[in-house]
Amino acid sequence: MRQPVTQPPRRSDPAPVPASAAPGAVPARGGAAAAGSRRLVELDVLRFVAAFAVMAFHFMAASKSLWDEYPTKLFEPVARLTTLGILGVELFFLISGFVILMSVWGHTIGEFAVSRVSRLYPAYWFAVLVIFIMYRFSGVASFDPKLSDGEYLLNLTMFQGAFGVGHAGGVFWSLWVELRFYVLLALFSLVGITLRRCLVFLAAWSGLALLAEFTQNETLVFVFMPRQAPYFIAGMAFFLIHRFGARSGAFVPWLLVAAGYGMSLHAATERVGERVRLVGIAHYPAPPEAVVVAITVVYLLMAAVALGWLRWVRWRRLVALGALTYPLYLLHQTVSAVLIPAYRDVLDPWLLAGITMAVSIGLAYLVYRMVDKPGQRWLRARLGALLDRSRRSRPRGRGGTSRTATAIPAQSPEASVP
């Protein structure tokens, strides 16, 4: 089940305030309230689309070292699509803005931390361990991060980026971005999340991200992430539209979406343009107009989710796609590093790419079933117990009672990342 978006009335603790209990709050519309009881299967599908796009980008457009030649030449008929797969990460960020605001709304900062840590770390720890073993004890060379044992240990924290240490996996950079987003949102939750405060927060973040982009001040760029913030901001605005509808401040969330869209076009064309400038348009056929189309499609899809236009996507088996997305994102490059260099001289490139994708998806499902799902359950139970003990040890508030321990809800795949 999805996490609830409201909580019982608070007592003495300074937990974030549910939207319906704070000044300036607006009650959720009927359709949005129903979102708390209906799983957004459409987000599972979009998350898998994003992961598949990133995988196609890495296998068929980005990695010359895998094939010993430019993959866009090997897969020329689809090169104009696979080169845009790099923007799958941007779709992840949009989805993350939507679901992480949903996750933190009505929960304390401790509950939010437990849900995020238990969701992110089990599969991530497994991926780091696999990468360490592969590069230490096999002859695999592609994508070797060339880290020391201590640097691999630091990677287990997911905070290696804060210390200038390289990432064990090529895609792990986006998790460092996600963590910084979580910190910003957790700090915001300390003042209590309401609709009005959300709108102010998003507007302020948009302005600070613009300032960081124009000044390129290192501290501002690190904190406000101008190249990623537009997606988080727009995703959060889409959630407000989804939850509150016309009562979400009328056109204000849409203005935030529009601002995010404009900033996203700049960020995306710059990111793709850097790669084009590096290898040339002949080897990476992704002109600016194609980037604009891709970002526009991504935003339109999220708008369709927010407005409920994709509610017809109800097939429950699609939930499995969302479940395996995170392991797939973490491990697909590792699979390609093993298979493609070993068989590129004996198998047709299209067949080899297809086999590598199939193996990656199959492995991701096994990791989800055998590592990620039980690991989440184990870690959530233990961190939840620690949180409850911490609450019981606090001084009692007015009325002589402490806040009732709240069970940490099982994390829905909708609130997972990359």
Short mmCIF file of N, CA and C in Angstrom, two decimals, residues 121-268:
data_model
loop_
_atom_site.label_atom_id
_atom_site.label_comp_id
_atom_site.label_asym_id
_atom_site.label_seq_id
_atom_site.Cartn_x
_atom_site.Cartn_y
_atom_site.Cartn_z
N TYR A 121 19.05 1.63 0.93
CA TYR A 121 20.34 1.03 1.22
C TYR A 121 20.48 -0.48 0.97
N PRO A 122 19.48 -1.33 1.22
CA PRO A 122 19.74 -2.76 1.01
C PRO A 122 20.22 -3.11 -0.39
N ALA A 123 19.52 -2.68 -1.42
CA ALA A 123 19.94 -2.97 -2.79
C ALA A 123 21.24 -2.26 -3.12
N TYR A 124 21.42 -1.07 -2.60
CA TYR A 124 22.64 -0.30 -2.86
C TYR A 124 23.85 -1.00 -2.25
N TRP A 125 23.75 -1.46 -1.01
CA TRP A 125 24.86 -2.18 -0.39
C TRP A 125 25.22 -3.42 -1.20
N PHE A 126 24.20 -4.13 -1.67
CA PHE A 126 24.45 -5.33 -2.49
C PHE A 126 25.18 -4.94 -3.77
N ALA A 127 24.77 -3.86 -4.41
CA ALA A 127 25.41 -3.43 -5.65
C ALA A 127 26.88 -3.06 -5.41
N VAL A 128 27.16 -2.33 -4.34
CA VAL A 128 28.55 -1.96 -4.04
C VAL A 128 29.38 -3.21 -3.79
N LEU A 129 28.83 -4.18 -3.05
CA LEU A 129 29.55 -5.42 -2.77
C LEU A 129 29.84 -6.19 -4.05
N VAL A 130 28.86 -6.29 -4.93
CA VAL A 130 29.06 -6.99 -6.21
C VAL A 130 30.14 -6.31 -7.03
N ILE A 131 30.09 -4.99 -7.11
CA ILE A 131 31.09 -4.24 -7.89
C ILE A 131 32.49 -4.42 -7.30
N PHE A 132 32.59 -4.37 -5.98
CA PHE A 132 33.89 -4.57 -5.32
C PHE A 132 34.46 -5.95 -5.65
N ILE A 133 33.65 -7.00 -5.49
CA ILE A 133 34.12 -8.36 -5.75
C ILE A 133 34.50 -8.52 -7.22
N MET A 134 33.71 -7.96 -8.12
CA MET A 134 33.96 -8.13 -9.54
C MET A 134 35.30 -7.52 -9.95
N TYR A 135 35.58 -6.31 -9.48
CA TYR A 135 36.81 -5.65 -9.90
C TYR A 135 38.03 -6.08 -9.10
N ARG A 136 37.82 -6.65 -7.93
CA ARG A 136 38.95 -7.13 -7.14
C ARG A 136 39.37 -8.54 -7.54
N PHE A 137 38.42 -9.38 -7.94
CA PHE A 137 38.71 -10.81 -8.08
C PHE A 137 38.37 -11.37 -9.46
N SER A 138 38.20 -10.52 -10.45
CA SER A 138 37.97 -11.01 -11.82
C SER A 138 38.78 -10.16 -12.78
N GLY A 139 38.75 -10.55 -14.03
CA GLY A 139 39.50 -9.80 -15.03
C GLY A 139 38.68 -8.74 -15.71
N VAL A 140 37.48 -8.45 -15.23
CA VAL A 140 36.63 -7.43 -15.83
C VAL A 140 37.28 -6.06 -15.67
N ALA A 141 37.34 -5.32 -16.77
CA ALA A 141 38.01 -4.01 -16.74
C ALA A 141 37.10 -2.84 -17.06
N SER A 142 36.01 -3.07 -17.83
CA SER A 142 35.14 -1.96 -18.22
C SER A 142 34.48 -1.32 -17.01
N PHE A 143 34.50 0.01 -16.98
CA PHE A 143 33.88 0.80 -15.91
C PHE A 143 34.54 0.63 -14.55
N ASP A 144 35.76 0.10 -14.51
CA ASP A 144 36.45 -0.07 -13.22
C ASP A 144 36.66 1.30 -12.59
N PRO A 145 36.10 1.54 -11.39
CA PRO A 145 36.26 2.86 -10.78
C PRO A 145 37.64 3.08 -10.17
N LYS A 146 38.42 1.99 -10.06
CA LYS A 146 39.78 2.08 -9.51
C LYS A 146 39.79 2.76 -8.14
N LEU A 147 39.00 2.19 -7.24
CA LEU A 147 38.92 2.69 -5.88
C LEU A 147 39.73 1.81 -4.94
N SER A 148 40.21 2.41 -3.87
CA SER A 148 40.87 1.64 -2.82
C SER A 148 39.82 0.95 -1.96
N ASP A 149 40.27 0.02 -1.11
CA ASP A 149 39.33 -0.65 -0.22
C ASP A 149 38.60 0.35 0.67
N GLY A 150 39.34 1.33 1.17
CA GLY A 150 38.73 2.35 2.01
C GLY A 150 37.70 3.17 1.26
N GLU A 151 37.95 3.43 -0.02
CA GLU A 151 36.99 4.20 -0.81
C GLU A 151 35.73 3.39 -1.10
N TYR A 152 35.90 2.06 -1.26
CA TYR A 152 34.71 1.22 -1.38
C TYR A 152 33.90 1.24 -0.10
N LEU A 153 34.57 1.21 1.05
CA LEU A 153 33.86 1.29 2.32
C LEU A 153 33.10 2.60 2.44
N LEU A 154 33.74 3.68 2.03
CA LEU A 154 33.06 4.98 2.07
C LEU A 154 31.86 4.98 1.14
N ASN A 155 31.95 4.29 0.02
CA ASN A 155 30.82 4.20 -0.90
C ASN A 155 29.60 3.55 -0.25
N LEU A 156 29.82 2.70 0.74
CA LEU A 156 28.69 2.06 1.41
C LEU A 156 27.81 3.07 2.13
N THR A 157 28.36 4.22 2.46
CA THR A 157 27.57 5.25 3.14
C THR A 157 26.69 6.03 2.17
N MET A 158 27.01 6.01 0.90
CA MET A 158 26.36 6.79 -0.15
C MET A 158 26.74 8.27 -0.08
N PHE A 159 27.64 8.62 0.83
CA PHE A 159 28.05 10.01 1.00
C PHE A 159 29.46 10.26 0.44
N GLN A 160 29.93 9.37 -0.43
CA GLN A 160 31.29 9.53 -0.96
C GLN A 160 31.45 10.85 -1.72
N GLY A 161 30.38 11.33 -2.32
CA GLY A 161 30.45 12.58 -3.06
C GLY A 161 30.81 13.76 -2.18
N ALA A 162 30.45 13.69 -0.91
CA ALA A 162 30.76 14.78 0.01
C ALA A 162 32.25 14.87 0.31
N PHE A 163 32.98 13.78 0.05
CA PHE A 163 34.40 13.72 0.37
C PHE A 163 35.29 13.70 -0.88
N GLY A 164 34.67 13.95 -2.03
CA GLY A 164 35.44 13.97 -3.26
C GLY A 164 35.92 12.61 -3.72
N VAL A 165 35.28 11.54 -3.24
CA VAL A 165 35.65 10.18 -3.61
C VAL A 165 34.77 9.72 -4.76
N GLY A 166 35.35 8.99 -5.70
CA GLY A 166 34.60 8.52 -6.86
C GLY A 166 33.52 7.53 -6.49
N HIS A 167 32.53 7.42 -7.37
CA HIS A 167 31.42 6.49 -7.16
C HIS A 167 31.79 5.10 -7.66
N ALA A 168 31.44 4.07 -6.89
CA ALA A 168 31.73 2.70 -7.30
C ALA A 168 30.99 2.34 -8.59
N GLY A 169 29.80 2.85 -8.74
CA GLY A 169 29.02 2.61 -9.95
C GLY A 169 28.79 3.90 -10.71
N GLY A 170 28.76 3.81 -12.02
CA GLY A 170 28.64 5.02 -12.82
C GLY A 170 27.35 5.79 -12.62
N VAL A 171 26.28 5.10 -12.19
CA VAL A 171 25.00 5.76 -12.01
C VAL A 171 24.81 6.29 -10.59
N PHE A 172 25.77 6.03 -9.71
CA PHE A 172 25.56 6.39 -8.31
C PHE A 172 25.56 7.89 -8.08
N TRP A 173 26.04 8.67 -9.03
CA TRP A 173 26.04 10.13 -8.87
C TRP A 173 24.64 10.67 -8.62
N SER A 174 23.64 10.03 -9.23
CA SER A 174 22.27 10.53 -9.09
C SER A 174 21.73 10.27 -7.69
N LEU A 175 22.24 9.24 -7.01
CA LEU A 175 21.80 8.97 -5.65
C LEU A 175 22.31 10.05 -4.70
N TRP A 176 23.51 10.58 -4.97
CA TRP A 176 24.05 11.67 -4.18
C TRP A 176 23.18 12.92 -4.36
N VAL A 177 22.70 13.13 -5.58
CA VAL A 177 21.78 14.25 -5.82
C VAL A 177 20.49 14.03 -5.04
N GLU A 178 19.96 12.80 -5.09
CA GLU A 178 18.73 12.49 -4.36
C GLU A 178 18.89 12.73 -2.86
N LEU A 179 20.02 12.33 -2.29
CA LEU A 179 20.23 12.51 -0.85
C LEU A 179 20.18 13.99 -0.48
N ARG A 180 20.79 14.82 -1.30
CA ARG A 180 20.77 16.25 -1.00
C ARG A 180 19.35 16.81 -1.10
N PHE A 181 18.57 16.29 -2.03
CA PHE A 181 17.16 16.67 -2.12
C PHE A 181 16.42 16.26 -0.86
N TYR A 182 16.67 15.06 -0.35
CA TYR A 182 16.01 14.59 0.86
C TYR A 182 16.34 15.49 2.05
N VAL A 183 17.60 15.92 2.13
CA VAL A 183 18.00 16.79 3.23
C VAL A 183 17.23 18.11 3.17
N LEU A 184 17.14 18.70 1.98
CA LEU A 184 16.39 19.94 1.84
C LEU A 184 14.93 19.76 2.26
N LEU A 185 14.33 18.66 1.82
CA LEU A 185 12.93 18.45 2.13
C LEU A 185 12.73 18.13 3.61
N ALA A 186 13.68 17.40 4.20
CA ALA A 186 13.59 17.10 5.63
C ALA A 186 13.68 18.37 6.46
N LEU A 187 14.58 19.27 6.07
CA LEU A 187 14.70 20.54 6.79
C LEU A 187 13.41 21.35 6.65
N PHE A 188 12.85 21.34 5.45
CA PHE A 188 11.59 22.05 5.24
C PHE A 188 10.48 21.47 6.11
N SER A 189 10.48 20.13 6.28
CA SER A 189 9.42 19.50 7.06
C SER A 189 9.46 19.90 8.52
N LEU A 190 10.59 20.38 9.00
CA LEU A 190 10.70 20.78 10.40
C LEU A 190 9.77 21.95 10.73
N VAL A 191 9.48 22.79 9.76
CA VAL A 191 8.59 23.92 10.01
C VAL A 191 7.13 23.54 9.84
N GLY A 192 6.87 22.32 9.38
CA GLY A 192 5.51 21.88 9.15
C GLY A 192 5.09 22.12 7.71
N ILE A 193 4.71 21.05 7.01
CA ILE A 193 4.38 21.16 5.59
C ILE A 193 2.89 21.43 5.43
N THR A 194 2.59 22.54 4.80
CA THR A 194 1.23 22.87 4.38
C THR A 194 1.28 23.25 2.91
N LEU A 195 0.12 23.36 2.33
CA LEU A 195 0.06 23.74 0.92
C LEU A 195 0.70 25.11 0.71
N ARG A 196 0.32 26.08 1.53
CA ARG A 196 0.83 27.43 1.35
C ARG A 196 2.36 27.45 1.50
N ARG A 197 2.85 26.76 2.53
CA ARG A 197 4.29 26.73 2.74
C ARG A 197 5.01 26.02 1.62
N CYS A 198 4.37 24.99 1.07
CA CYS A 198 4.97 24.29 -0.08
C CYS A 198 5.16 25.25 -1.25
N LEU A 199 4.14 26.02 -1.54
CA LEU A 199 4.22 26.94 -2.67
C LEU A 199 5.34 27.96 -2.46
N VAL A 200 5.44 28.46 -1.23
CA VAL A 200 6.52 29.42 -0.92
C VAL A 200 7.88 28.75 -1.03
N PHE A 201 7.99 27.55 -0.49
CA PHE A 201 9.26 26.81 -0.54
C PHE A 201 9.69 26.57 -1.97
N LEU A 202 8.77 26.13 -2.82
CA LEU A 202 9.11 25.84 -4.21
C LEU A 202 9.50 27.09 -4.97
N ALA A 203 8.79 28.19 -4.70
CA ALA A 203 9.14 29.45 -5.37
C ALA A 203 10.52 29.93 -4.93
N ALA A 204 10.80 29.82 -3.62
CA ALA A 204 12.11 30.24 -3.12
C ALA A 204 13.22 29.37 -3.69
N TRP A 205 12.99 28.06 -3.73
CA TRP A 205 14.01 27.15 -4.27
C TRP A 205 14.27 27.45 -5.75
N SER A 206 13.20 27.75 -6.50
CA SER A 206 13.38 28.09 -7.91
C SER A 206 14.27 29.32 -8.07
N GLY A 207 14.00 30.33 -7.25
CA GLY A 207 14.82 31.54 -7.33
C GLY A 207 16.26 31.31 -6.94
N LEU A 208 16.48 30.53 -5.90
CA LEU A 208 17.84 30.25 -5.45
C LEU A 208 18.58 29.37 -6.46
N ALA A 209 17.87 28.45 -7.11
CA ALA A 209 18.49 27.63 -8.15
C ALA A 209 18.92 28.48 -9.34
N LEU A 210 18.07 29.43 -9.71
CA LEU A 210 18.44 30.36 -10.78
C LEU A 210 19.67 31.18 -10.40
N LEU A 211 19.69 31.66 -9.16
CA LEU A 211 20.85 32.42 -8.69
C LEU A 211 22.11 31.57 -8.74
N ALA A 212 22.00 30.32 -8.32
CA ALA A 212 23.16 29.42 -8.35
C ALA A 212 23.64 29.19 -9.78
N GLU A 213 22.71 29.06 -10.72
CA GLU A 213 23.08 28.82 -12.11
C GLU A 213 23.79 30.03 -12.71
N PHE A 214 23.30 31.21 -12.42
CA PHE A 214 23.89 32.41 -13.01
C PHE A 214 25.22 32.79 -12.37
N THR A 215 25.35 32.58 -11.06
CA THR A 215 26.58 32.96 -10.37
C THR A 215 27.62 31.86 -10.38
N GLN A 216 27.17 30.59 -10.48
CA GLN A 216 28.05 29.43 -10.39
C GLN A 216 28.87 29.45 -9.09
N ASN A 217 28.27 30.01 -8.05
CA ASN A 217 28.89 29.94 -6.72
C ASN A 217 28.87 28.49 -6.24
N GLU A 218 30.02 27.97 -5.83
CA GLU A 218 30.14 26.55 -5.51
C GLU A 218 29.18 26.13 -4.41
N THR A 219 29.06 26.94 -3.38
CA THR A 219 28.18 26.58 -2.27
C THR A 219 26.73 26.57 -2.71
N LEU A 220 26.32 27.60 -3.45
CA LEU A 220 24.95 27.66 -3.94
C LEU A 220 24.64 26.50 -4.88
N VAL A 221 25.57 26.17 -5.75
CA VAL A 221 25.36 25.06 -6.68
C VAL A 221 25.22 23.75 -5.92
N PHE A 222 26.07 23.56 -4.89
CA PHE A 222 26.03 22.31 -4.12
C PHE A 222 24.70 22.17 -3.38
N VAL A 223 24.23 23.24 -2.77
CA VAL A 223 23.02 23.18 -1.95
C VAL A 223 21.75 23.16 -2.78
N PHE A 224 21.68 24.02 -3.80
CA PHE A 224 20.42 24.21 -4.51
C PHE A 224 20.35 23.50 -5.86
N MET A 225 21.45 22.89 -6.32
CA MET A 225 21.46 21.97 -7.46
C MET A 225 20.71 22.51 -8.68
N PRO A 226 21.18 23.58 -9.29
CA PRO A 226 20.40 24.23 -10.36
C PRO A 226 20.12 23.35 -11.57
N ARG A 227 20.95 22.32 -11.82
CA ARG A 227 20.71 21.48 -12.99
C ARG A 227 19.72 20.34 -12.70
N GLN A 228 19.48 20.07 -11.42
CA GLN A 228 18.52 19.02 -11.05
C GLN A 228 17.27 19.57 -10.36
N ALA A 229 17.42 20.71 -9.69
CA ALA A 229 16.29 21.28 -8.94
C ALA A 229 15.02 21.46 -9.77
N PRO A 230 15.10 21.89 -11.04
CA PRO A 230 13.86 22.11 -11.79
C PRO A 230 12.96 20.88 -11.85
N TYR A 231 13.57 19.69 -11.92
CA TYR A 231 12.78 18.46 -11.99
C TYR A 231 12.13 18.16 -10.65
N PHE A 232 12.88 18.29 -9.56
CA PHE A 232 12.31 18.07 -8.24
C PHE A 232 11.17 19.06 -7.98
N ILE A 233 11.42 20.31 -8.29
CA ILE A 233 10.42 21.36 -8.05
C ILE A 233 9.15 21.09 -8.85
N ALA A 234 9.30 20.80 -10.13
CA ALA A 234 8.13 20.52 -10.96
C ALA A 234 7.41 19.26 -10.49
N GLY A 235 8.17 18.23 -10.09
CA GLY A 235 7.54 17.02 -9.58
C GLY A 235 6.72 17.28 -8.33
N MET A 236 7.25 18.11 -7.43
CA MET A 236 6.49 18.46 -6.22
C MET A 236 5.25 19.27 -6.57
N ALA A 237 5.37 20.18 -7.52
CA ALA A 237 4.21 20.95 -7.95
C ALA A 237 3.15 20.04 -8.58
N PHE A 238 3.59 19.05 -9.35
CA PHE A 238 2.64 18.09 -9.92
C PHE A 238 1.91 17.33 -8.81
N PHE A 239 2.62 17.00 -7.72
CA PHE A 239 1.95 16.31 -6.62
C PHE A 239 0.89 17.21 -5.99
N LEU A 240 1.18 18.49 -5.84
CA LEU A 240 0.19 19.41 -5.28
C LEU A 240 -1.04 19.48 -6.17
N ILE A 241 -0.83 19.51 -7.48
CA ILE A 241 -1.95 19.51 -8.42
C ILE A 241 -2.75 18.21 -8.28
N HIS A 242 -2.03 17.10 -8.16
CA HIS A 242 -2.67 15.79 -8.03
C HIS A 242 -3.49 15.70 -6.74
N ARG A 243 -2.94 16.22 -5.65
CA ARG A 243 -3.61 16.07 -4.37
C ARG A 243 -4.72 17.09 -4.15
N PHE A 244 -4.50 18.34 -4.55
CA PHE A 244 -5.43 19.40 -4.21
C PHE A 244 -6.23 19.92 -5.39
N GLY A 245 -5.80 19.62 -6.60
CA GLY A 245 -6.56 20.04 -7.76
C GLY A 245 -6.69 21.54 -7.88
N ALA A 246 -7.89 22.01 -8.23
CA ALA A 246 -8.12 23.44 -8.46
C ALA A 246 -7.93 24.26 -7.18
N ARG A 247 -8.00 23.58 -6.00
CA ARG A 247 -7.86 24.30 -4.75
C ARG A 247 -6.41 24.45 -4.32
N SER A 248 -5.45 24.04 -5.15
CA SER A 248 -4.04 24.10 -4.79
C SER A 248 -3.44 25.47 -5.07
N GLY A 249 -4.24 26.50 -5.04
CA GLY A 249 -3.73 27.83 -5.34
C GLY A 249 -3.94 28.17 -6.79
N ALA A 250 -4.96 27.49 -7.40
CA ALA A 250 -5.32 27.73 -8.79
C ALA A 250 -4.13 27.57 -9.72
N PHE A 251 -3.61 28.65 -10.24
CA PHE A 251 -2.58 28.56 -11.27
C PHE A 251 -1.17 28.55 -10.69
N VAL A 252 -1.00 28.73 -9.37
CA VAL A 252 0.36 28.85 -8.82
C VAL A 252 1.19 27.59 -9.05
N PRO A 253 0.68 26.38 -8.74
CA PRO A 253 1.49 25.19 -9.04
C PRO A 253 1.84 25.06 -10.52
N TRP A 254 0.90 25.46 -11.38
CA TRP A 254 1.19 25.40 -12.81
C TRP A 254 2.28 26.40 -13.20
N LEU A 255 2.32 27.55 -12.54
CA LEU A 255 3.41 28.49 -12.78
C LEU A 255 4.74 27.88 -12.36
N LEU A 256 4.74 27.15 -11.25
CA LEU A 256 5.97 26.48 -10.80
C LEU A 256 6.38 25.38 -11.79
N VAL A 257 5.39 24.67 -12.31
CA VAL A 257 5.69 23.66 -13.34
C VAL A 257 6.29 24.33 -14.57
N ALA A 258 5.69 25.45 -14.99
CA ALA A 258 6.20 26.16 -16.16
C ALA A 258 7.62 26.66 -15.94
N ALA A 259 7.87 27.18 -14.74
CA ALA A 259 9.23 27.63 -14.43
C ALA A 259 10.20 26.46 -14.45
N GLY A 260 9.80 25.35 -13.85
CA GLY A 260 10.64 24.16 -13.87
C GLY A 260 10.90 23.65 -15.28
N TYR A 261 9.86 23.71 -16.11
CA TYR A 261 10.01 23.27 -17.50
C TYR A 261 11.04 24.13 -18.24
N GLY A 262 10.94 25.44 -18.09
CA GLY A 262 11.90 26.32 -18.75
C GLY A 262 13.32 26.08 -18.27
N MET A 263 13.50 25.94 -16.95
CA MET A 263 14.83 25.68 -16.41
C MET A 263 15.33 24.30 -16.83
N SER A 264 14.39 23.34 -16.95
CA SER A 264 14.77 21.98 -17.37
C SER A 264 15.28 21.97 -18.80
N LEU A 265 14.65 22.75 -19.66
CA LEU A 265 15.12 22.82 -21.05
C LEU A 265 16.56 23.29 -21.11
N HIS A 266 16.88 24.30 -20.32
CA HIS A 266 18.25 24.79 -20.28
C HIS A 266 19.19 23.71 -19.74
N ALA A 267 18.82 23.11 -18.60
CA ALA A 267 19.69 22.11 -17.98
C ALA A 267 19.90 20.90 -18.88
N ALA A 268 18.82 20.44 -19.53
CA ALA A 268 18.92 19.24 -20.37
C ALA A 268 19.73 19.50 -21.63
#
